[in-house]
Coordinates of C-alpha atoms and ligand atoms in Angstrom, one line a residue:
M1 CA -17.6 -24.9 22.1
D2 CA -15.9 -25.9 18.5
K3 CA -12.6 -24.2 17.9
Q4 CA -10.9 -23.4 15.4
P5 CA -7.6 -22.2 13.3
I6 CA -6.5 -18.6 13.7
G7 CA -6.0 -17.7 9.9
V8 CA -3.0 -15.9 8.5
F9 CA -3.1 -14.0 4.9
D10 CA -0.8 -12.8 2.7
S11 CA -0.9 -11.8 -0.9
G12 CA 0.9 -14.4 -1.6
Y13 CA 4.4 -15.8 0.1
G14 CA 5.7 -13.2 2.5
G15 CA 3.1 -13.6 5.1
L16 CA 4.7 -17.2 5.5
T17 CA 7.8 -15.2 7.3
V18 CA 5.6 -14.2 9.9
L19 CA 3.9 -17.5 10.2
K20 CA 7.3 -18.6 10.9
E21 CA 8.0 -16.6 13.8
I22 CA 4.5 -17.1 15.3
T23 CA 4.4 -20.9 14.9
D24 CA 7.8 -20.7 16.5
K25 CA 6.5 -18.6 19.4
L26 CA 3.2 -20.4 19.6
P27 CA 3.5 -23.6 18.6
Q28 CA 0.1 -25.1 20.3
Y29 CA -2.3 -23.3 17.9
D30 CA -3.4 -24.5 14.6
Y31 CA -2.8 -22.1 11.8
I32 CA -4.5 -21.7 8.2
Y33 CA -2.7 -19.7 6.0
L34 CA -3.8 -18.6 2.5
G35 CA -1.8 -17.0 0.1
D36 CA -3.7 -15.1 -2.6
N37 CA -0.8 -15.4 -5.1
A38 CA -3.5 -15.1 -8.2
R39 CA -4.1 -11.5 -7.4
A40 CA -0.6 -10.9 -5.8
P41 CA 1.6 -8.4 -5.6
Y42 CA -1.1 -5.9 -3.9
G43 CA 1.4 -3.5 -3.7
P44 CA 0.6 -1.8 -6.5
R45 CA -2.9 -1.9 -6.8
S46 CA -5.5 0.9 -5.9
F47 CA -7.3 1.1 -1.9
D48 CA -10.6 -0.8 -3.5
T49 CA -9.0 -3.5 -5.0
V50 CA -6.8 -4.4 -2.3
Y51 CA -9.7 -3.8 0.1
A52 CA -12.1 -6.2 -2.3
Y53 CA -9.8 -8.9 -2.3
T54 CA -8.8 -8.8 0.9
L55 CA -12.2 -8.7 2.6
Q56 CA -13.0 -11.7 0.3
C57 CA -10.1 -13.5 2.1
V58 CA -11.2 -12.4 5.0
R59 CA -14.3 -13.9 4.7
W60 CA -13.3 -17.4 3.3
F61 CA -11.8 -17.5 6.7
F62 CA -14.3 -16.7 8.9
E63 CA -16.1 -19.2 6.6
Q64 CA -13.5 -22.0 7.8
G65 CA -14.7 -21.0 11.2
C66 CA -11.2 -19.0 12.1
P67 CA -12.1 -16.7 14.8
L68 CA -9.3 -14.4 14.4
V69 CA -7.5 -13.5 11.1
I70 CA -4.0 -12.1 11.0
L71 CA -3.4 -9.7 7.8
A72 CA 0.1 -10.7 7.7
C73 CA 0.4 -8.3 5.0
N74 CA 1.9 -4.7 5.4
T75 CA -0.3 -3.5 2.4
A76 CA -3.4 -5.3 3.1
S77 CA -3.1 -3.8 6.6
A78 CA -2.6 -0.2 5.7
K79 CA -5.6 -0.4 2.9
A80 CA -8.0 -2.8 4.0
L81 CA -7.9 -3.3 8.0
R82 CA -9.5 -0.6 9.1
S83 CA -12.4 -0.5 6.8
I84 CA -13.1 -4.5 7.4
Q85 CA -12.6 -3.6 11.6
Q86 CA -14.6 -0.6 11.5
N87 CA -17.6 -1.0 8.6
D88 CA -17.4 -4.9 7.4
L89 CA -16.8 -7.0 11.1
P90 CA -19.7 -5.6 13.1
V91 CA -21.8 -6.4 10.2
I92 CA -20.9 -9.9 9.2
D93 CA -19.6 -11.2 12.8
P94 CA -19.2 -8.7 15.8
T95 CA -17.0 -11.8 17.9
K96 CA -14.9 -12.2 15.0
R97 CA -11.4 -10.2 15.4
V98 CA -8.6 -9.3 12.2
L99 CA -5.7 -7.8 13.3
G100 CA -2.8 -6.1 11.0
V101 CA 1.0 -5.6 11.3
I102 CA 1.1 -2.0 11.3
R103 CA 0.1 -1.3 14.7
P104 CA 2.5 -3.8 16.8
T105 CA 5.4 -2.6 14.9
T106 CA 4.4 1.1 15.5
E107 CA 4.1 0.4 18.9
I108 CA 7.4 -0.2 19.4
I109 CA 9.3 1.5 16.6
G110 CA 10.3 4.7 18.7
Q111 CA 12.5 2.1 21.5
L112 CA 14.7 1.3 18.7
S113 CA 15.9 4.2 17.6
H114 CA 18.1 6.5 19.6
S115 CA 18.9 9.0 16.9
G116 CA 14.8 10.1 16.7
Q117 CA 15.1 9.0 13.3
V118 CA 13.7 5.9 11.7
G119 CA 13.5 4.7 7.4
I120 CA 10.4 2.3 6.7
L121 CA 10.7 0.5 3.7
A122 CA 8.2 -0.6 1.7
T123 CA 5.5 -1.5 -1.3
S124 CA 4.6 1.9 -3.0
G125 CA 1.1 0.7 -1.8
T126 CA 2.1 1.0 2.1
I127 CA 3.8 4.2 1.6
L128 CA 1.4 5.8 -0.6
S129 CA -1.0 4.9 2.1
N130 CA 1.3 6.9 4.8
S131 CA -0.1 4.6 7.4
Y132 CA 3.4 4.2 8.9
P133 CA 3.7 8.0 9.5
I134 CA 0.4 8.1 10.8
E135 CA 0.4 5.2 13.4
I136 CA 4.1 6.5 14.5
E137 CA 2.9 9.7 15.4
K138 CA 0.2 8.3 17.6
F139 CA 2.8 6.2 19.6
Y140 CA 5.8 8.6 18.8
P141 CA 5.3 11.9 18.3
G142 CA 8.3 13.3 18.3
L143 CA 10.1 10.6 16.1
Q144 CA 10.8 11.5 12.7
V145 CA 9.7 9.0 9.7
F146 CA 11.4 8.7 6.3
Q147 CA 9.8 6.1 3.7
Q148 CA 11.3 4.7 0.5
A149 CA 9.1 2.5 -1.6
C150 CA 10.9 -0.2 -3.2
P151 CA 8.7 -1.0 -6.4
M152 CA 11.4 -4.3 -7.5
W153 CA 11.8 -5.7 -4.3
V154 CA 8.7 -8.1 -4.3
P155 CA 8.9 -9.0 -7.9
L156 CA 12.5 -10.1 -7.3
I157 CA 12.1 -12.3 -4.4
E158 CA 8.5 -13.5 -5.9
N159 CA 11.2 -14.9 -8.8
N160 CA 13.7 -16.4 -6.7
E161 CA 16.1 -13.6 -8.2
F162 CA 16.9 -11.9 -5.0
N163 CA 20.3 -13.3 -4.5
E164 CA 21.6 -12.9 -8.2
P165 CA 23.9 -9.8 -9.0
G166 CA 21.3 -8.0 -11.2
A167 CA 19.7 -7.6 -7.4
D168 CA 22.0 -5.7 -6.0
Y169 CA 21.3 -2.8 -8.3
Y170 CA 17.7 -2.3 -6.8
V171 CA 18.9 -3.1 -3.1
K172 CA 21.4 -0.5 -3.4
K173 CA 19.0 2.2 -5.2
Y174 CA 16.5 2.0 -2.6
I175 CA 18.7 1.9 0.8
N176 CA 20.7 4.7 -0.8
E177 CA 17.7 6.6 -1.7
L178 CA 16.5 6.2 1.5
L179 CA 19.6 7.5 3.6
A180 CA 20.1 10.1 1.5
Q181 CA 16.9 11.6 2.8
S182 CA 18.5 12.2 6.0
P183 CA 21.8 10.8 7.4
N184 CA 20.8 10.2 11.1
I185 CA 18.5 7.5 10.4
D186 CA 19.6 5.0 12.6
T187 CA 16.9 2.0 12.1
I188 CA 15.0 0.9 9.1
L189 CA 11.9 -1.0 9.3
L190 CA 11.3 -3.5 6.8
A191 CA 8.1 -2.8 6.4
C192 CA 6.9 -5.7 4.0
T193 CA 6.4 -9.1 5.2
H194 CA 8.3 -10.3 1.9
Y195 CA 11.7 -8.6 2.3
P196 CA 13.2 -10.3 5.5
L197 CA 14.4 -13.1 2.8
M198 CA 16.7 -10.0 1.2
L199 CA 17.7 -9.7 4.8
E200 CA 21.8 -10.1 4.5
K201 CA 21.5 -8.4 0.9
I202 CA 20.3 -5.5 2.8
R203 CA 22.7 -5.5 5.4
E204 CA 25.4 -5.6 2.7
F205 CA 24.5 -2.5 1.5
T206 CA 23.5 -0.3 4.7
P207 CA 25.9 1.3 6.5
A208 CA 27.2 -0.3 9.9
G209 CA 25.5 1.3 13.1
I210 CA 21.7 1.3 11.2
R211 CA 19.7 -1.2 12.9
I212 CA 17.5 -3.4 10.0
I213 CA 14.4 -4.8 11.9
P214 CA 12.3 -7.4 10.0
Q215 CA 8.7 -7.5 11.8
G216 CA 7.9 -11.2 12.1
E217 CA 9.5 -11.4 15.4
I218 CA 7.6 -8.2 16.6
V219 CA 4.0 -9.3 15.4
A220 CA 4.5 -12.6 17.2
N221 CA 5.7 -11.5 20.4
S222 CA 2.4 -9.0 20.0
L223 CA -0.1 -11.7 19.1
S224 CA 1.1 -13.8 22.0
N225 CA 0.3 -11.2 24.2
Y226 CA -3.0 -10.3 22.6
L227 CA -4.0 -14.2 23.4
D228 CA -3.0 -13.5 27.0
H229 CA -5.3 -9.9 27.1
H230 CA -8.3 -11.5 25.4
P231 CA -8.9 -15.0 26.7
E232 CA -12.2 -14.7 25.2
I233 CA -10.9 -14.7 21.8
A234 CA -7.7 -17.3 23.2
D235 CA -10.6 -19.7 24.2
K236 CA -12.0 -19.9 20.8
C237 CA -8.8 -21.2 19.1
S238 CA -8.1 -24.6 18.2
K239 CA -4.5 -26.1 19.9
H240 CA -3.0 -29.2 17.9
G241 CA -0.1 -27.6 16.6
K242 CA -1.4 -28.3 12.6
H243 CA -0.6 -26.1 9.6
S244 CA -2.7 -26.2 6.6
F245 CA -1.8 -24.0 3.2
F246 CA -4.3 -22.9 1.0
T247 CA -2.9 -20.7 -2.4
T248 CA -5.3 -18.9 -5.1
D249 CA -2.8 -20.3 -7.9
S250 CA -0.5 -23.2 -8.5
T251 CA 0.0 -25.4 -5.7
T252 CA 3.2 -26.7 -7.3
D253 CA 4.8 -23.3 -7.2
F254 CA 3.3 -22.1 -4.1
D255 CA 5.1 -25.7 -2.4
N256 CA 8.1 -24.7 -4.7
H257 CA 8.4 -21.4 -2.9
A258 CA 7.0 -21.4 -0.2
S259 CA 9.7 -23.6 1.9
L260 CA 12.1 -20.4 1.4
F261 CA 9.8 -18.3 3.3
F262 CA 8.3 -20.8 6.0
G263 CA 11.8 -22.6 6.8
K264 CA 10.4 -26.4 6.0
A265 CA 8.7 -28.0 3.4
V266 CA 5.0 -26.9 2.7
K267 CA 2.0 -28.7 1.0
S268 CA -0.3 -26.5 0.0
T269 CA -4.5 -27.3 -1.2
H270 CA -5.9 -25.0 -4.1
L271 CA -8.7 -22.3 -3.3
S272 CA -10.8 -20.8 -6.3
L273 CA -12.4 -17.5 -5.1
Ligands
LIG301 N1 3.7 -8.8 1.7 C1 3.2 -7.8 1.2 C2 3.5 -6.4 2.4 O1 4.0 -7.0 3.1 C3 3.7 -7.1 0.2 C4 3.9 -7.9 -1.1 C5 2.7 -7.7 -1.9 O2 2.9 -6.5 -3.3 O3 1.7 -8.2 -2.8 O4 3.4 -5.6 1.8

């Protein structure tokens, strides 16, 4: 059987924080990463647009032979995953799998909070989709969920301005707006794959005692578990420890930014969709 890499998708660079954790946890597999940088950010775009863009990218992964695609983007997971799983996969190829980042996170978030109140920081698209409260309710019906959109954070990160003093205003603003919703929030989920880059800054402006949770490791553990329990999919995934990177925008920009997210130098190939 022809084994092929696992596909990892994001609107831009953010999914690289997830890929980093996945490759640390599962270094034996091959991965193809696609950042749709030419059309990023997805956060402010409509449901229909995010769905159309994401489906187009998922089809491309399938054309490369990927048996499994991870949507390492909350916005795409929130707005496109369900339709792709329910409506498109059965038609395109029912043997393929597409997984997102919301479910693995909502499965465990309730175990992390002692106060029973969690905060979600994400793009406007993810917050407006209400995906987190809906999914969390399924696993932890008593858990109270407070949400805050952070529309300025992805642009600050994508423009490499997040460590500048000007970024502090927006970091403080959104954290304070979230915490103003309840004094008992004890766990904050970074529900955008870009945000781990600002982890130190977010910690700086968050009261001590509040736990801040990035998603990468949670998603990596969940994928490992999934592959253990689905040998029929795991057996289709190639294992040479190879990584390849594609971007729909400039490869020079991608390579310059990507190492910040991935922690290693990256050499990408341009893809016209
Ligand atoms: N990385 C995406 C996420 O996890 C957000 C970036 C964007 O808005 O395109 O939601």
